[in-house]
Amino acid sequence: MTTNTAPAADPTISQERQVTSGATVWLTGLPSAGKTTIAYELAGRLREQGHRVEVLDGDEIREFISAGLGFSREDRHTNVQRIGFLAELLARNGVKTLVPVIAPYADSREAVRERHQENGTTYLEVHVATPVEVCSVRDVKGLYAKQAAGELTGLTGVDDPYEAPESPDLRIASHTQTVQESAAALHALLTEKGLA
């Protein structure tokens, strides 16, 4: 009598599954809050561990995918939905997708979360909660200076609304810690969720 025995589990397969499990990590916050810097720092750390990672930079998306959209509420919503679609597509295919995009409206972010839930794709919302006073001093792109000089209107968090997440998966006070510490906090969240 012969018995059918399953082959022994290959430990490299389970490791590969872990490394290629996708997720979208959306970093929302004001302009110059530190979202993109933290995302790239985390991306480097994840790549070193063998993860497939993409950073969907808001400026690049505006140039290549959402060219022609303005900054009205409707256009901002459309932009966020396009980014959300792309992020979910990548995440569903095993990529850790980091999205450092303002996404100022709660309903837009919620629509992206729902798209992920419908497809069974992990979605984490991270609020980079840097106060506007700190952001305006950093002023990486000179937006706050232009707004103050009357050369720009509709700046998120100044003369256009920003609806901060009420219960994000993680809130980072980037003004009280280094970029490395912020990225480490986010990496810890991913580890806790079994994603890193």
PDB file of C-alpha atoms in Angstrom:
ATOM      1  CA  MET A   1       0.000   0.000   0.000  1.00  0.00           C
ATOM      2  CA  THR A   2       1.413   3.353  -1.004  1.00  0.00           C
ATOM      3  CA  THR A   3       0.663   6.586   0.746  1.00  0.00           C
ATOM      4  CA  ASN A   4       0.509   9.924  -1.001  1.00  0.00           C
ATOM      5  CA  THR A   5       2.597  12.443   0.850  1.00  0.00           C
ATOM      6  CA  ALA A   6       2.729  16.085  -0.062  1.00  0.00           C
ATOM      7  CA  PRO A   7       6.186  17.374  -0.904  1.00  0.00           C
ATOM      8  CA  ALA A   8       7.910  19.271   1.857  1.00  0.00           C
ATOM      9  CA  ALA A   9       7.208  22.991   1.792  1.00  0.00           C
ATOM     10  CA  ASP A  10       9.973  24.974   0.161  1.00  0.00           C
ATOM     11  CA  PRO A  11      10.913  27.798   2.570  1.00  0.00           C
ATOM     12  CA  THR A  12      11.942  30.064  -0.324  1.00  0.00           C
ATOM     13  CA  ILE A  13       8.396  30.018  -1.699  1.00  0.00           C
ATOM     14  CA  SER A  14       6.804  31.396   1.462  1.00  0.00           C
ATOM     15  CA  GLN A  15       9.543  34.040   1.664  1.00  0.00           C
ATOM     16  CA  GLU A  16       8.882  35.066  -1.941  1.00  0.00           C
ATOM     17  CA  ARG A  17       5.159  35.305  -1.256  1.00  0.00           C
ATOM     18  CA  GLN A  18       5.827  37.642   1.633  1.00  0.00           C
ATOM     19  CA  VAL A  19       8.210  39.794  -0.370  1.00  0.00           C
ATOM     20  CA  THR A  20       5.866  40.068  -3.352  1.00  0.00           C
ATOM     21  CA  SER A  21       2.671  40.769  -1.414  1.00  0.00           C
ATOM     22  CA  GLY A  22       1.414  44.105  -2.681  1.00  0.00           C
ATOM     23  CA  ALA A  23      -0.181  46.985  -0.831  1.00  0.00           C
ATOM     24  CA  THR A  24      -0.940  50.644  -1.325  1.00  0.00           C
ATOM     25  CA  VAL A  25       0.414  53.040   1.276  1.00  0.00           C
ATOM     26  CA  TRP A  26      -1.111  56.489   0.760  1.00  0.00           C
ATOM     27  CA  LEU A  27       0.773  59.307   2.476  1.00  0.00           C
ATOM     28  CA  THR A  28      -1.532  62.304   2.741  1.00  0.00           C
ATOM     29  CA  GLY A  29      -0.619  65.688   4.177  1.00  0.00           C
ATOM     30  CA  LEU A  30      -0.067  69.334   3.335  1.00  0.00           C
ATOM     31  CA  PRO A  31       2.370  70.567   0.672  1.00  0.00           C
ATOM     32  CA  SER A  32       5.962  70.347   2.022  1.00  0.00           C
ATOM     33  CA  ALA A  33       4.852  68.047   4.857  1.00  0.00           C
ATOM     34  CA  GLY A  34       7.574  65.526   3.975  1.00  0.00           C
ATOM     35  CA  LYS A  35       5.417  62.890   2.243  1.00  0.00           C
ATOM     36  CA  THR A  36       7.647  62.276  -0.772  1.00  0.00           C
ATOM     37  CA  THR A  37      10.889  62.315   1.213  1.00  0.00           C
ATOM     38  CA  ILE A  38       9.518  59.712   3.639  1.00  0.00           C
ATOM     39  CA  ALA A  39       8.155  57.595   0.759  1.00  0.00           C
ATOM     40  CA  TYR A  40      11.532  57.449  -0.995  1.00  0.00           C
ATOM     41  CA  GLU A  41      13.323  56.664   2.259  1.00  0.00           C
ATOM     42  CA  LEU A  42      10.915  53.789   2.920  1.00  0.00           C
ATOM     43  CA  ALA A  43      11.145  52.604  -0.696  1.00  0.00           C
ATOM     44  CA  GLY A  44      14.910  52.259  -0.391  1.00  0.00           C
ATOM     45  CA  ARG A  45      14.574  50.249   2.793  1.00  0.00           C
ATOM     46  CA  LEU A  46      11.954  47.937   1.272  1.00  0.00           C
ATOM     47  CA  ARG A  47      13.980  47.380  -1.912  1.00  0.00           C
ATOM     48  CA  GLU A  48      16.968  46.350   0.184  1.00  0.00           C
ATOM     49  CA  GLN A  49      14.722  43.645   1.662  1.00  0.00           C
ATOM     50  CA  GLY A  50      13.762  42.389  -1.785  1.00  0.00           C
ATOM     51  CA  HIS A  51      10.353  44.022  -2.139  1.00  0.00           C
ATOM     52  CA  ARG A  52       9.019  45.297  -5.439  1.00  0.00           C
ATOM     53  CA  VAL A  53       8.280  48.982  -4.824  1.00  0.00           C
ATOM     54  CA  GLU A  54       6.957  51.925  -6.820  1.00  0.00           C
ATOM     55  CA  VAL A  55       6.555  55.512  -5.652  1.00  0.00           C
ATOM     56  CA  LEU A  56       3.705  57.320  -7.418  1.00  0.00           C
ATOM     57  CA  ASP A  57       4.922  60.900  -7.126  1.00  0.00           C
ATOM     58  CA  GLY A  58       2.092  63.421  -7.397  1.00  0.00           C
ATOM     59  CA  ASP A  59       4.048  65.822  -9.621  1.00  0.00           C
ATOM     60  CA  GLU A  60       4.944  63.056 -12.073  1.00  0.00           C
ATOM     61  CA  ILE A  61       1.343  61.823 -12.178  1.00  0.00           C
ATOM     62  CA  ARG A  62       0.140  65.363 -12.927  1.00  0.00           C
ATOM     63  CA  GLU A  63       2.645  65.618 -15.770  1.00  0.00           C
ATOM     64  CA  PHE A  64       2.114  62.235 -17.398  1.00  0.00           C
ATOM     65  CA  ILE A  65      -1.354  60.948 -16.440  1.00  0.00           C
ATOM     66  CA  SER A  66      -3.394  63.932 -15.288  1.00  0.00           C
ATOM     67  CA  ALA A  67      -2.039  66.634 -17.605  1.00  0.00           C
ATOM     68  CA  GLY A  68      -4.802  69.109 -18.332  1.00  0.00           C
ATOM     69  CA  LEU A  69      -6.461  68.771 -14.934  1.00  0.00           C
ATOM     70  CA  GLY A  70      -6.648  71.900 -12.815  1.00  0.00           C
ATOM     71  CA  PHE A  71      -7.032  72.261  -9.073  1.00  0.00           C
ATOM     72  CA  SER A  72     -10.807  72.560  -8.709  1.00  0.00           C
ATOM     73  CA  ARG A  73     -12.410  70.133  -6.270  1.00  0.00           C
ATOM     74  CA  GLU A  74     -13.688  68.051  -9.194  1.00  0.00           C
ATOM     75  CA  ASP A  75     -10.286  67.931 -10.907  1.00  0.00           C
ATOM     76  CA  ARG A  76      -8.523  67.072  -7.668  1.00  0.00           C
ATOM     77  CA  HIS A  77     -11.018  64.233  -7.126  1.00  0.00           C
ATOM     78  CA  THR A  78     -10.432  62.947 -10.672  1.00  0.00           C
ATOM     79  CA  ASN A  79      -6.662  63.071 -10.164  1.00  0.00           C
ATOM     80  CA  VAL A  80      -6.889  61.120  -6.895  1.00  0.00           C
ATOM     81  CA  GLN A  81      -9.144  58.487  -8.505  1.00  0.00           C
ATOM     82  CA  ARG A  82      -6.686  58.011 -11.381  1.00  0.00           C
ATOM     83  CA  ILE A  83      -3.821  57.598  -8.941  1.00  0.00           C
ATOM     84  CA  GLY A  84      -5.924  55.248  -6.814  1.00  0.00           C
ATOM     85  CA  PHE A  85      -6.719  53.081  -9.833  1.00  0.00           C
ATOM     86  CA  LEU A  86      -3.051  52.844 -10.796  1.00  0.00           C
ATOM     87  CA  ALA A  87      -1.967  52.170  -7.202  1.00  0.00           C
ATOM     88  CA  GLU A  88      -4.510  49.382  -6.763  1.00  0.00           C
ATOM     89  CA  LEU A  89      -3.496  47.816 -10.074  1.00  0.00           C
ATOM     90  CA  LEU A  90       0.165  47.758  -9.037  1.00  0.00           C
ATOM     91  CA  ALA A  91      -0.590  46.570  -5.495  1.00  0.00           C
ATOM     92  CA  ARG A  92      -2.856  43.799  -6.775  1.00  0.00           C
ATOM     93  CA  ASN A  93       0.113  42.588  -8.829  1.00  0.00           C
ATOM     94  CA  GLY A  94       2.499  42.325  -5.907  1.00  0.00           C
ATOM     95  CA  VAL A  95       4.009  45.799  -5.763  1.00  0.00           C
ATOM     96  CA  LYS A  96       4.339  47.900  -2.614  1.00  0.00           C
ATOM     97  CA  THR A  97       2.926  51.154  -3.980  1.00  0.00           C
ATOM     98  CA  LEU A  98       3.798  54.280  -2.004  1.00  0.00           C
ATOM     99  CA  VAL A  99       1.629  57.275  -2.851  1.00  0.00           C
ATOM    100  CA  PRO A 100       2.863  60.603  -1.414  1.00  0.00           C
ATOM    101  CA  VAL A 101      -0.071  62.649  -2.709  1.00  0.00           C
ATOM    102  CA  ILE A 102      -1.959  65.392  -0.834  1.00  0.00           C
ATOM    103  CA  ALA A 103      -5.476  64.077  -1.672  1.00  0.00           C
ATOM    104  CA  PRO A 104      -7.098  66.872   0.346  1.00  0.00           C
ATOM    105  CA  TYR A 105     -10.673  65.546   0.439  1.00  0.00           C
ATOM    106  CA  ALA A 106     -11.786  62.708   2.703  1.00  0.00           C
ATOM    107  CA  ASP A 107     -14.415  61.448   0.245  1.00  0.00           C
ATOM    108  CA  SER A 108     -11.797  61.093  -2.508  1.00  0.00           C
ATOM    109  CA  ARG A 109      -9.517  59.076  -0.237  1.00  0.00           C
ATOM    110  CA  GLU A 110     -12.458  56.959   0.927  1.00  0.00           C
ATOM    111  CA  ALA A 111     -13.368  56.144  -2.695  1.00  0.00           C
ATOM    112  CA  VAL A 112      -9.802  54.905  -3.234  1.00  0.00           C
ATOM    113  CA  ARG A 113      -9.991  52.804  -0.063  1.00  0.00           C
ATOM    114  CA  GLU A 114     -13.274  51.282  -1.251  1.00  0.00           C
ATOM    115  CA  ARG A 115     -11.782  50.391  -4.650  1.00  0.00           C
ATOM    116  CA  HIS A 116      -9.012  48.524  -2.838  1.00  0.00           C
ATOM    117  CA  GLN A 117     -11.483  46.755  -0.541  1.00  0.00           C
ATOM    118  CA  GLU A 118     -13.623  45.655  -3.495  1.00  0.00           C
ATOM    119  CA  ASN A 119     -10.563  43.994  -5.021  1.00  0.00           C
ATOM    120  CA  GLY A 120      -9.234  42.564  -1.760  1.00  0.00           C
ATOM    121  CA  THR A 121      -6.112  44.739  -1.961  1.00  0.00           C
ATOM    122  CA  THR A 122      -4.408  46.086   1.157  1.00  0.00           C
ATOM    123  CA  TYR A 123      -4.692  49.860   1.584  1.00  0.00           C
ATOM    124  CA  LEU A 124      -3.072  51.852   4.372  1.00  0.00           C
ATOM    125  CA  GLU A 125      -3.640  55.544   4.971  1.00  0.00           C
ATOM    126  CA  VAL A 126      -0.806  57.496   6.578  1.00  0.00           C
ATOM    127  CA  HIS A 127      -1.249  61.106   7.667  1.00  0.00           C
ATOM    128  CA  VAL A 128       1.996  63.057   7.562  1.00  0.00           C
ATOM    129  CA  ALA A 129       0.717  65.572  10.094  1.00  0.00           C
ATOM    130  CA  THR A 130       3.148  68.447   9.722  1.00  0.00           C
ATOM    131  CA  PRO A 131       1.609  71.791  10.811  1.00  0.00           C
ATOM    132  CA  VAL A 132       1.097  74.405   8.105  1.00  0.00           C
ATOM    133  CA  GLU A 133       3.480  76.755   9.955  1.00  0.00           C
ATOM    134  CA  VAL A 134       6.308  74.233   9.532  1.00  0.00           C
ATOM    135  CA  CYS A 135       5.352  73.426   5.929  1.00  0.00           C
ATOM    136  CA  SER A 136       5.377  77.106   4.979  1.00  0.00           C
ATOM    137  CA  VAL A 137       8.924  77.473   6.348  1.00  0.00           C
ATOM    138  CA  ARG A 138      10.120  74.360   4.468  1.00  0.00           C
ATOM    139  CA  ASP A 139       8.269  75.543   1.327  1.00  0.00           C
ATOM    140  CA  VAL A 140      10.081  73.018  -0.876  1.00  0.00           C
ATOM    141  CA  LYS A 141       8.444  74.222  -4.109  1.00  0.00           C
ATOM    142  CA  GLY A 142       7.978  77.867  -3.179  1.00  0.00           C
ATOM    143  CA  LEU A 143       4.182  77.507  -3.137  1.00  0.00           C
ATOM    144  CA  TYR A 144       3.627  79.203   0.213  1.00  0.00           C
ATOM    145  CA  ALA A 145       5.770  82.169  -0.850  1.00  0.00           C
ATOM    146  CA  LYS A 146       3.821  82.495  -4.105  1.00  0.00           C
ATOM    147  CA  GLN A 147       0.516  82.316  -2.228  1.00  0.00           C
ATOM    148  CA  ALA A 148       1.670  84.965   0.254  1.00  0.00           C
ATOM    149  CA  ALA A 149       2.727  87.206  -2.651  1.00  0.00           C
ATOM    150  CA  GLY A 150      -0.687  86.837  -4.291  1.00  0.00           C
ATOM    151  CA  GLU A 151       0.758  84.879  -7.234  1.00  0.00           C
ATOM    152  CA  LEU A 152      -1.079  81.663  -6.369  1.00  0.00           C
ATOM    153  CA  THR A 153      -4.546  80.798  -5.101  1.00  0.00           C
ATOM    154  CA  GLY A 154      -6.042  77.478  -4.056  1.00  0.00           C
ATOM    155  CA  LEU A 155      -3.102  76.338  -1.926  1.00  0.00           C
ATOM    156  CA  THR A 156      -4.163  73.329   0.109  1.00  0.00           C
ATOM    157  CA  GLY A 157      -4.306  74.075   3.809  1.00  0.00           C
ATOM    158  CA  VAL A 158      -4.036  77.845   3.299  1.00  0.00           C
ATOM    159  CA  ASP A 159      -6.812  79.145   1.053  1.00  0.00           C
ATOM    160  CA  ASP A 160      -8.147  75.754  -0.049  1.00  0.00           C
ATOM    161  CA  PRO A 161      -9.441  73.036   2.304  1.00  0.00           C
ATOM    162  CA  TYR A 162      -7.479  70.092   3.622  1.00  0.00           C
ATOM    163  CA  GLU A 163      -9.554  67.456   5.382  1.00  0.00           C
ATOM    164  CA  ALA A 164      -7.143  65.609   7.662  1.00  0.00           C
ATOM    165  CA  PRO A 165      -7.873  61.901   8.188  1.00  0.00           C
ATOM    166  CA  GLU A 166      -9.795  61.269  11.391  1.00  0.00           C
ATOM    167  CA  SER A 167      -8.456  57.749  11.969  1.00  0.00           C
ATOM    168  CA  PRO A 168      -5.521  56.954   9.686  1.00  0.00           C
ATOM    169  CA  ASP A 169      -3.613  53.698  10.018  1.00  0.00           C
ATOM    170  CA  LEU A 170      -0.651  55.812  11.124  1.00  0.00           C
ATOM    171  CA  ARG A 171      -0.097  59.470  11.934  1.00  0.00           C
ATOM    172  CA  ILE A 172       3.463  60.756  11.537  1.00  0.00           C
ATOM    173  CA  ALA A 173       4.564  64.026  13.128  1.00  0.00           C
ATOM    174  CA  SER A 174       7.468  64.475  10.720  1.00  0.00           C
ATOM    175  CA  HIS A 175       8.426  67.833  12.228  1.00  0.00           C
ATOM    176  CA  THR A 176       9.379  66.146  15.516  1.00  0.00           C
ATOM    177  CA  GLN A 177      11.584  63.384  14.097  1.00  0.00           C
ATOM    178  CA  THR A 178      14.076  62.647  11.339  1.00  0.00           C
ATOM    179  CA  VAL A 179      13.107  61.307   7.928  1.00  0.00           C
ATOM    180  CA  GLN A 180      14.692  57.990   8.923  1.00  0.00           C
ATOM    181  CA  GLU A 181      12.594  57.840  12.093  1.00  0.00           C
ATOM    182  CA  SER A 182       9.427  58.609  10.133  1.00  0.00           C
ATOM    183  CA  ALA A 183      10.247  55.902   7.581  1.00  0.00           C
ATOM    184  CA  ALA A 184      11.034  53.484  10.408  1.00  0.00           C
ATOM    185  CA  ALA A 185       7.618  54.124  11.992  1.00  0.00           C
ATOM    186  CA  LEU A 186       5.969  53.381   8.663  1.00  0.00           C
ATOM    187  CA  HIS A 187       8.127  50.278   8.178  1.00  0.00           C
ATOM    188  CA  ALA A 188       7.038  49.113  11.640  1.00  0.00           C
ATOM    189  CA  LEU A 189       3.389  49.466  10.575  1.00  0.00           C
ATOM    190  CA  LEU A 190       4.037  47.366   7.477  1.00  0.00           C
ATOM    191  CA  THR A 191       5.825  44.744   9.599  1.00  0.00           C
ATOM    192  CA  GLU A 192       2.896  44.666  12.036  1.00  0.00           C
ATOM    193  CA  LYS A 193       0.549  44.063   9.082  1.00  0.00           C
ATOM    194  CA  GLY A 194       2.749  41.269   7.735  1.00  0.00           C
ATOM    195  CA  LEU A 195       3.823  43.315   4.725  1.00  0.00           C
ATOM    196  CA  ALA A 196       7.520  43.846   5.495  1.00  0.00           C
TER     197      ALA A 196
END
